[in-house]
XYZ file of C-alpha atoms in Angstrom:
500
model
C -22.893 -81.786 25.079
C -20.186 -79.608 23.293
C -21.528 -76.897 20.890
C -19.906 -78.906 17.571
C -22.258 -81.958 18.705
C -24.844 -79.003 17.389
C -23.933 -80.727 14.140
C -23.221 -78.608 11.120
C -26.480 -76.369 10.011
C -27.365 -75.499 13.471
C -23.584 -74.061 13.457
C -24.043 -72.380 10.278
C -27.220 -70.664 11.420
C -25.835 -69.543 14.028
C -22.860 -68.166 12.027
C -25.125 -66.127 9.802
C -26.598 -64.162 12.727
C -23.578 -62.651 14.060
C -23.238 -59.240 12.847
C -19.382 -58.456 12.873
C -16.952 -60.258 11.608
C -14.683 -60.633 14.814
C -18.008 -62.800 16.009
C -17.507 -65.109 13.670
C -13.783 -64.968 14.313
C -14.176 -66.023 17.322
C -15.946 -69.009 16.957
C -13.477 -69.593 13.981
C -10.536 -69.669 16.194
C -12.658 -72.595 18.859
C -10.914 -75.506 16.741
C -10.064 -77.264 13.682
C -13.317 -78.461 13.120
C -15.252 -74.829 13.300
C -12.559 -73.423 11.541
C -13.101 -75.790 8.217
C -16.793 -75.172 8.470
C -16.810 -71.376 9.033
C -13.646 -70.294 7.550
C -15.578 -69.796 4.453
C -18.583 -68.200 6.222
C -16.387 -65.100 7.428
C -14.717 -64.333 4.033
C -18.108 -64.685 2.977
C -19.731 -62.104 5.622
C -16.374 -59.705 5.298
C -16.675 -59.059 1.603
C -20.566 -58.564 1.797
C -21.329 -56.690 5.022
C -17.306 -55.303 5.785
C -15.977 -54.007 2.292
C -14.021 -56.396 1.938
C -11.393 -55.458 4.446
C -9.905 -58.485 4.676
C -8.369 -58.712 0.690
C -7.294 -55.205 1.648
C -5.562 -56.241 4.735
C -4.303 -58.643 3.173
C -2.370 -56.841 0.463
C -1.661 -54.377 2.658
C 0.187 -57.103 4.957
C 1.407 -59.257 2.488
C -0.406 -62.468 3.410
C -0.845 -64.565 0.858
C -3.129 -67.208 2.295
C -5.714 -64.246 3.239
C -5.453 -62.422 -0.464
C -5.680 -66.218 -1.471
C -8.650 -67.042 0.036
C -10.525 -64.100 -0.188
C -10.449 -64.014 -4.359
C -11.493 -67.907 -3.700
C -14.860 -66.597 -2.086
C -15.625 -64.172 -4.759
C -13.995 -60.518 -3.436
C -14.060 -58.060 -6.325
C -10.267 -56.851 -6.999
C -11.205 -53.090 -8.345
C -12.956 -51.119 -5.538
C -11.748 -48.280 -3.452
C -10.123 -48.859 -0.377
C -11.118 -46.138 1.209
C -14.688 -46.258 4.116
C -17.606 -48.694 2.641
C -20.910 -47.526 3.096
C -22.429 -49.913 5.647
C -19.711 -50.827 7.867
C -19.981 -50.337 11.846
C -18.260 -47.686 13.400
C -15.688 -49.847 14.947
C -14.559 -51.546 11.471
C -14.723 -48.158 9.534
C -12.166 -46.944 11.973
C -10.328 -49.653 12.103
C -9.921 -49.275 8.270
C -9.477 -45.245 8.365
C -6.036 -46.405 11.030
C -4.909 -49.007 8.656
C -4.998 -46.496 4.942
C -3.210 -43.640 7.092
C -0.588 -46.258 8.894
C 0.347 -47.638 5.384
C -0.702 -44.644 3.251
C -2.714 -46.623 1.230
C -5.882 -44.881 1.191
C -7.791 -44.611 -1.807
C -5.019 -46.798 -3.791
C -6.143 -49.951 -5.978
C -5.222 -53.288 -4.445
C -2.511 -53.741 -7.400
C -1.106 -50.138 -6.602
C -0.545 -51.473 -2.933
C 0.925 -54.859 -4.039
C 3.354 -53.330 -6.860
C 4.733 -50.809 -3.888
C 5.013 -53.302 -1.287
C 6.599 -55.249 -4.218
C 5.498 -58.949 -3.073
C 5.044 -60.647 -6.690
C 3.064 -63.665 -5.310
C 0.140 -61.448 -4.087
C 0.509 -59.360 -7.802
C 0.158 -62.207 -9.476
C -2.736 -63.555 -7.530
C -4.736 -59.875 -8.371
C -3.935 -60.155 -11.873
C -4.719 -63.738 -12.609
C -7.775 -62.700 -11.343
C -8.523 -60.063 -13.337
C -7.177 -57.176 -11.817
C -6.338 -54.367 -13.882
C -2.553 -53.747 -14.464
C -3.433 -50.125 -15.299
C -5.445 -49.370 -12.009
C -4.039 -45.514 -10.464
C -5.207 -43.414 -7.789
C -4.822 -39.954 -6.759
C -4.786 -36.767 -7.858
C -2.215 -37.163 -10.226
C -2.758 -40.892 -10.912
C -0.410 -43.222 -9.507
C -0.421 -45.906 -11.417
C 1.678 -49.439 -10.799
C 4.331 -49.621 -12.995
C 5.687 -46.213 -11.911
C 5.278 -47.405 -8.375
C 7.510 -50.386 -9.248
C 9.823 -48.723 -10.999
C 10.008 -45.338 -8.120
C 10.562 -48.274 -5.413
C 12.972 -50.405 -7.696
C 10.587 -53.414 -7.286
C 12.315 -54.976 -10.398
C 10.397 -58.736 -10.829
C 6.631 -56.440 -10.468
C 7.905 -54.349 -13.569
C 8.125 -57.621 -15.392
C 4.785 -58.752 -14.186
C 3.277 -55.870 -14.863
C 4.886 -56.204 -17.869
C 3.926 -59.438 -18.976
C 0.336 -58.411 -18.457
C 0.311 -55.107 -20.588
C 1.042 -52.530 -17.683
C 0.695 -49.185 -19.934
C 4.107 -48.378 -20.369
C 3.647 -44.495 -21.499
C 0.745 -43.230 -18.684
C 0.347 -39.237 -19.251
C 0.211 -38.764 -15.245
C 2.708 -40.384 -13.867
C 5.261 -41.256 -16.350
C 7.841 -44.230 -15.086
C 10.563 -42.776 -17.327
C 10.504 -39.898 -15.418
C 11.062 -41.622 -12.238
C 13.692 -43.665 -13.516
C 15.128 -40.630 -15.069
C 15.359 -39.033 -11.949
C 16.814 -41.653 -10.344
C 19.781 -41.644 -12.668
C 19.255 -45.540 -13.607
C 20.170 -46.452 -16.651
C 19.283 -49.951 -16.493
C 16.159 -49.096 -15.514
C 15.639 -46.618 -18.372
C 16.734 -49.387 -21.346
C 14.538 -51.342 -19.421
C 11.544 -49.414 -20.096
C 12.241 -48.438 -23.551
C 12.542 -52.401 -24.649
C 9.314 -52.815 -22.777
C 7.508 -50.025 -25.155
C 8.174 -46.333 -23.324
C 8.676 -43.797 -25.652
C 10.887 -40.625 -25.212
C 9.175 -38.334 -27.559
C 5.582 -39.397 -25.893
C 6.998 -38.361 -22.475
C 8.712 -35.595 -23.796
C 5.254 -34.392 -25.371
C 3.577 -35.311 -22.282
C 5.561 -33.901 -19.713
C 6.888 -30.479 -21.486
C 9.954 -32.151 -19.859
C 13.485 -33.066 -21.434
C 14.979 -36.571 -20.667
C 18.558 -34.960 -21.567
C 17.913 -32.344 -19.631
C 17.030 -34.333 -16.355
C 20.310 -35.996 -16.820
C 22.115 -32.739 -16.988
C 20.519 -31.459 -13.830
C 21.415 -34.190 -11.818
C 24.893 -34.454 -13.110
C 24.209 -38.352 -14.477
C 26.978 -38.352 -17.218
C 26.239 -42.160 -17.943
C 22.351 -41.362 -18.780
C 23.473 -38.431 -21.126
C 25.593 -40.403 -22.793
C 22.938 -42.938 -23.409
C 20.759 -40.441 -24.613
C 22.581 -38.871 -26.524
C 24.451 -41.759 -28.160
C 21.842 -44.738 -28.225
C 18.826 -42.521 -28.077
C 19.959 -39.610 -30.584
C 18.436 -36.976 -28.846
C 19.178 -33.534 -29.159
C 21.482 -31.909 -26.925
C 20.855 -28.540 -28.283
C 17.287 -28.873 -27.551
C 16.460 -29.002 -23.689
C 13.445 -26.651 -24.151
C 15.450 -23.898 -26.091
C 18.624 -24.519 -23.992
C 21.901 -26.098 -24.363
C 23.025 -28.691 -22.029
C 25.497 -26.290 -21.071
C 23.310 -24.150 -20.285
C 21.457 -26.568 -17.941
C 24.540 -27.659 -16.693
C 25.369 -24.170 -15.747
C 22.531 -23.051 -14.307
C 22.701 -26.481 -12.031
C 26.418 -26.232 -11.340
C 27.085 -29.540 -12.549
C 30.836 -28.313 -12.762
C 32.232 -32.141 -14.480
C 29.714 -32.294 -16.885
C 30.262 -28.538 -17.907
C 34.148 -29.131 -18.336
C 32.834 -32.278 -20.453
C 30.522 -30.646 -22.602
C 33.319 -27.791 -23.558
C 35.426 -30.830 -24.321
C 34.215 -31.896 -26.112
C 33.689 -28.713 -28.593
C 29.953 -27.550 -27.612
C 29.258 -23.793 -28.417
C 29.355 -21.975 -25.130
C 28.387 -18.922 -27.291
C 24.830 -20.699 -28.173
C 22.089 -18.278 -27.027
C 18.386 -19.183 -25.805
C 15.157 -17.558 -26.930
C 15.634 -15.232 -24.061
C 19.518 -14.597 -25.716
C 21.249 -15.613 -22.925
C 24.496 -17.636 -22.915
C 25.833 -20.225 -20.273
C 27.862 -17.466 -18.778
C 24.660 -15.631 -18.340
C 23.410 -18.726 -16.239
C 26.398 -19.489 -14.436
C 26.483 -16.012 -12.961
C 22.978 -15.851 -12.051
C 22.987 -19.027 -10.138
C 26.523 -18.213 -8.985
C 28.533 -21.224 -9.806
C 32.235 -19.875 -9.816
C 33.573 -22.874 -10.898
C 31.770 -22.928 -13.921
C 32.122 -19.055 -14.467
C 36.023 -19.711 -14.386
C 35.960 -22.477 -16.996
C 33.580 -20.617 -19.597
C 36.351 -17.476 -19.459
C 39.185 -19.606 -19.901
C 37.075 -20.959 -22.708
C 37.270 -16.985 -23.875
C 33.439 -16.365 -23.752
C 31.833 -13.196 -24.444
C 31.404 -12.441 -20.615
C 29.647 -8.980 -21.598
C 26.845 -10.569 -23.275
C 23.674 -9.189 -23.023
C 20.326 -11.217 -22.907
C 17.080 -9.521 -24.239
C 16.809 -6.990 -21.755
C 19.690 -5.618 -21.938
C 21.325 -7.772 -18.205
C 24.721 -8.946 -18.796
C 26.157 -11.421 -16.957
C 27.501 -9.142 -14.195
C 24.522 -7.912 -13.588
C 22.815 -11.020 -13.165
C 25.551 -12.005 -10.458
C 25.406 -8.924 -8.417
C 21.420 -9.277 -8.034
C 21.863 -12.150 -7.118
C 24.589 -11.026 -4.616
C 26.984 -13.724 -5.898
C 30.077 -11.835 -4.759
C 33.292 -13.818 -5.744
C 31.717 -14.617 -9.049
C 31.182 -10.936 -9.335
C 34.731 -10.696 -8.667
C 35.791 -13.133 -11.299
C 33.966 -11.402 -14.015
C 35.425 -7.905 -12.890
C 39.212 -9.590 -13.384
C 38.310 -10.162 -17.089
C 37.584 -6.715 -18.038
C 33.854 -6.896 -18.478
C 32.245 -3.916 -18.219
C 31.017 -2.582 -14.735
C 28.963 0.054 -15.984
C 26.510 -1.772 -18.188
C 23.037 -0.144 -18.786
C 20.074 -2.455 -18.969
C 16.921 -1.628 -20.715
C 15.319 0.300 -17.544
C 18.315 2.058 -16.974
C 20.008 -0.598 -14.120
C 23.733 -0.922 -13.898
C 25.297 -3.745 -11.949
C 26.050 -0.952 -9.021
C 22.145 -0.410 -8.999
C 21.617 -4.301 -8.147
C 24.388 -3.824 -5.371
C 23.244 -1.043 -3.819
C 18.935 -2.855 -4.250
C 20.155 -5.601 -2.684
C 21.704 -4.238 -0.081
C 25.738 -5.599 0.213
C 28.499 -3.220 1.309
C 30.946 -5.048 -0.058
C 29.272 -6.069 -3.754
C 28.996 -1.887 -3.806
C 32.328 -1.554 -2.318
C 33.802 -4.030 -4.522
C 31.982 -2.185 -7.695
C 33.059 1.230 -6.650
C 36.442 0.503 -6.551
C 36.403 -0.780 -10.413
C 37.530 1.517 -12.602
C 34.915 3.839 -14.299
C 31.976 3.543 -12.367
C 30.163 6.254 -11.894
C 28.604 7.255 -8.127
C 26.718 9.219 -9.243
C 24.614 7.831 -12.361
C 21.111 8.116 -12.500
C 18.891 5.651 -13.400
C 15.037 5.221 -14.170
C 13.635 8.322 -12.757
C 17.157 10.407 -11.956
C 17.133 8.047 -8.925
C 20.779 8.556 -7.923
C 22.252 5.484 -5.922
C 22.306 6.954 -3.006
C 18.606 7.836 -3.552
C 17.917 4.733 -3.202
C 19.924 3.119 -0.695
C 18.953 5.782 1.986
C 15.276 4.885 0.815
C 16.013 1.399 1.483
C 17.321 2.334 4.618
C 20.677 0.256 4.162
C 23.105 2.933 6.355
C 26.485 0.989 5.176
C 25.824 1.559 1.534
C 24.989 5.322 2.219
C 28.423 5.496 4.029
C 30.373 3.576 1.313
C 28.963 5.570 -1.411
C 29.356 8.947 0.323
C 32.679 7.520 1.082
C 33.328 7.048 -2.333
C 32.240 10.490 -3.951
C 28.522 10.528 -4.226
C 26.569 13.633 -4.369
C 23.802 12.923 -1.735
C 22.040 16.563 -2.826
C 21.235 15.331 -6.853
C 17.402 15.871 -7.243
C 15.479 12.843 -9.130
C 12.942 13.351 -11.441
C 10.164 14.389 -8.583
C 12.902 17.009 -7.208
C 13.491 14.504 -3.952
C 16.793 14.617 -2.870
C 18.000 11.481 -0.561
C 17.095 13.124 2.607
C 13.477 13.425 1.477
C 13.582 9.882 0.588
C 15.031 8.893 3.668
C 12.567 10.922 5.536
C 9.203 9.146 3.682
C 10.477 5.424 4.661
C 11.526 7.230 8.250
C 14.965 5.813 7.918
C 16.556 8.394 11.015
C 19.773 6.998 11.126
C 20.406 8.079 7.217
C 19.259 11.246 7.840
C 21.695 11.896 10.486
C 24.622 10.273 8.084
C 23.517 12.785 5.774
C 22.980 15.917 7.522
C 26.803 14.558 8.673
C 28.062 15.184 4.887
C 26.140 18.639 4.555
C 22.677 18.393 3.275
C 20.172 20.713 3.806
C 17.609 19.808 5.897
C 15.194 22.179 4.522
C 15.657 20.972 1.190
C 12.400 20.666 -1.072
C 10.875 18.565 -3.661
C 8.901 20.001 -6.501
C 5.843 20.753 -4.855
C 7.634 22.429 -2.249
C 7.851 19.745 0.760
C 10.338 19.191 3.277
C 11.851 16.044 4.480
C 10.106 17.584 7.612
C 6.586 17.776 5.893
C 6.777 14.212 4.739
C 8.171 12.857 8.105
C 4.978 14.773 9.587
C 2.505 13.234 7.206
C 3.616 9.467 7.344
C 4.043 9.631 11.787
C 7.663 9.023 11.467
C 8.411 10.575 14.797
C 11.565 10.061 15.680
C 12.474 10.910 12.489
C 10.368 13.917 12.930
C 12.457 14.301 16.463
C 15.598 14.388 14.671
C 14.921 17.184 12.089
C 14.244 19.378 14.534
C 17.409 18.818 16.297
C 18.966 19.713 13.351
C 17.004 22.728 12.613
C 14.313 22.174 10.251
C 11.612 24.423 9.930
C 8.674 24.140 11.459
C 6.893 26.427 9.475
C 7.944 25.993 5.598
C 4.666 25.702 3.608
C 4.185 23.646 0.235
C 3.044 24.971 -2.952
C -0.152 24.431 -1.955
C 0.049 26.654 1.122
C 0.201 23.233 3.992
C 3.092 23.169 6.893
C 4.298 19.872 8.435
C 2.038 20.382 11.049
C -1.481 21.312 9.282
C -0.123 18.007 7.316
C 0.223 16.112 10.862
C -3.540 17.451 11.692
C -5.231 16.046 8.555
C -3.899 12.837 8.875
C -4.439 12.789 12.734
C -0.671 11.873 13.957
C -1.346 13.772 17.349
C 2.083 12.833 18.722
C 3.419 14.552 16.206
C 1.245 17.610 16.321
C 2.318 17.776 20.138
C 5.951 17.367 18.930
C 5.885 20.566 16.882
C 4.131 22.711 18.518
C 6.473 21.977 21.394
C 9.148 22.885 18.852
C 7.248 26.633 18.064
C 5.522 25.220 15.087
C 2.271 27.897 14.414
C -0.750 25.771 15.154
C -1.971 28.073 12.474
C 0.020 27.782 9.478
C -1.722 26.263 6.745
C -5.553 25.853 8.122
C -7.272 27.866 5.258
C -5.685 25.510 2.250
């Protein structure tokens, strides 16, 4: 007797108390006959007692017949593909595999369909009520953005034709066509109801602007032209001024042109030049000064564009600006000259190539009397020392605490400048205002090879403060041993300074 002689309800019965659906598959998979009678019986148990996996896996795979016959037997559309609460171990890990091998966890079944971009199964989900508008995710995938980001063309007209939100505030399909650079797709979405001022006032973004940054002459055109949008107004800046700060070089030469005002400033009162210098696009730099552009303009704090490129150690566009006579010695608001930036950040040759201008001054002092040699032995940078001592710079000028670049040096423990400058005659004794060394602050901070190298070159050991401490009662109270040791090898009186 074969098991199908059974006849039909035994069968049944016995389908119904397997527990897992790969039971039932099995006896599914015996022959034609079984497979009639308990085809229906597994979609059956897999929607109720599996989560309905197999619509998922479906979608997921783009099988038709399985999607097909799964709605047939009643599987909800919107439900979360992630774990379902009362599946076995085995299944919920098969499912966990399957979301992170596709990267479809937690996405709606029409999400999945419009990225995989198989219209049949779409149109199944939505014919049975699926919800065209159906996103996931922290910021809220939704379908029609996923059709448009993959360029799944026929699922944007499906969506479409079944009222896909065409303006979502998360996840705006303009933008993603935008970025793209397609054109087509953009007219696309406008005729099907997006709407550049909602995604403008959703986004805080600028569709012209996107074009300019990604150099898309075409899509500027368009949206300029067909769309009427502002060029002028890419949140306060020009186009040029996005274009420049991009170093979209073709659209920059198009813009000028075609007679836009390089000279436009933003809220901030900076020009393209500004922006072409601070993100170092010589190409552009050269066409805005043969455009005869204020190249000395200052923004709101006082940075011209000089400045900007030496911070940002742009050194041939620094050059460029220096061949058209702009003015090296520009003061910003906090006292910063374009050889300040050089010397902060730490380039021989931006400070070389600065010093060698005409006019500039070695020795100016900026916010505090810092001199720039103050600062570059502070910063430790021993080229810059040598090119500005090189160059004429007084490495003895006090700032406004009465440090002197040795002192500096000797706080940040920077030996090598103090040997460079003991080299070009400074006092190694020298004192701030309250009296202490470069010795006293090497002491106190357990610098001590720096500590090793003043006293080869004859500090004192001894020299008190205004307050009545020595290097060495300063080594004590901060517990720097080795250094103690170090002086006191060097004659240092173990005494000096104990009663302050």
């Amino acid at each position: 007797m074969q098991f199908t002689d059974l006849g039909d309800l035994p069968i049944l019965l016995i389908a119904e108390v397997l527990g897992q659906d790969r039971d039932i598959n099995a006896l599914v998979r015996v022959n034609r006959t079984l497979y009639k009678l308990l085809n229906p019986v597994l979609y059956r148990h897999n929607i109720r007692y599996s989560g309905n996996s197999a619509l998922k896996w479906g979608v997921s795979n783009c099988l038709e017949g399985t999607v097909r016959l799964s709605l047939v037997y009643g599987a909800p559309i919107e439900f979360s593909t992630g774990s379902v609460s009362g599946e076995d171990d085995d299944e919920r890990d098969t499912d966990e595999q399957l979301e992170h091998a596709y990267g479809y966890e937690n996405m709606s079944l029409v999400c999945i369909a419009a990225k995989k971009g198989n219209p049949y199964i779409l149109r199944l989900l939505l014919e049975h009520g699926a919800n065209p508008n159906c996103g996931y995710g922290r910021c809220r995938r939704v379908p029609i953005s996923l059709a448009v980001q993959y360029g799944h063309d026929p699922i944007f007209t499906l969506l479409n034709e079944h009222g896909a939100d065409m303006n979502p505030e998360d996840d705006p399909p303009l933008y993603l066509a935008l970025l793209k650079g397609s054109v087509e797709n953009v007219k696309m979405l406008l005729e099907a109801g997006a709407n550049l001022e909602i995604f403008q006032a959703n986004t805080g973004l600028s569709a012209v602007e996107g074009a300019v940054r990604t150099g898309d002459k075409d899509m500027f055109e368009f949206l300029v032209l067909s769309q009427r949008l502002n060029p002028y107004d890419c949140n306060g800046h020009t186009v040029l001024d996005i274009a420049a700060q991009a170093g979209q070089i073709d659209l920059a030469k198009y813009f000028l042109r075609y007679g836009l005002n390089p000279e436009r400033e933003d809220s901030n009162e900076r020009t393209a030049i500004f922006f072409a210098a601070m993100y170092g696009h010589l190409e552009i730099v050269e066409s805005l000064l043969a455009a005869r552009v204020n190249a000395d303009k200052p923004d709101v704090n006082g940075t011209t564009p000089l400045s900007a490129a030496v911070k940002g150690n742009h050194r041939e566009v620094s050059k460029a600006l220096l061949c058209h006579d702009v003015d090296p010695e520009s003061v910003d608001f906090m006292g910063r000259t374009p050889l300040y930036w050089a010397v902060h950040c730490g380039d021989p040759a931006l400070v070389e190539l600065l010093l060698t201008s005409n006019g500039v001054d070695p020795n100016f002092q900026a916010q505090y009397n810092h001199t720039f040699v103050a600062l570059a032995a502070s910063n430790g940078n021993i080229l810059v020392v040598k090119a500005l001592l090189d160059h004429g710079a007084d490495p003895t000028i006090r700032d406004f605490f009465g440090r002197t670049p040795i002192v500096l040096a000797a706080i940040e423990g920077r030996t090598n400048v103090i040997k460079t400058l003991v080299k070009h005659g400074v006092d190694v004794n020298s004192a701030d205002n309250a009296g202490r060394t470069a010795l006293f602050w090497a002491s106190g901070e357990d610098h001590l090879d720096t500590v090793k190298v003043l006293l080869r070159y004859g500090a004192d050991t001894d020299k008190p403060d205004k307050g009545g401490r020595t290097p060495i009662s300063r080594a004590t109270e901060r517990g720097h041993l080795r250094i103690v040791k170090v002086l006191l090898q060097h004659g240092a009186n173990a005494e000096a300074g104990d009663n302050c």
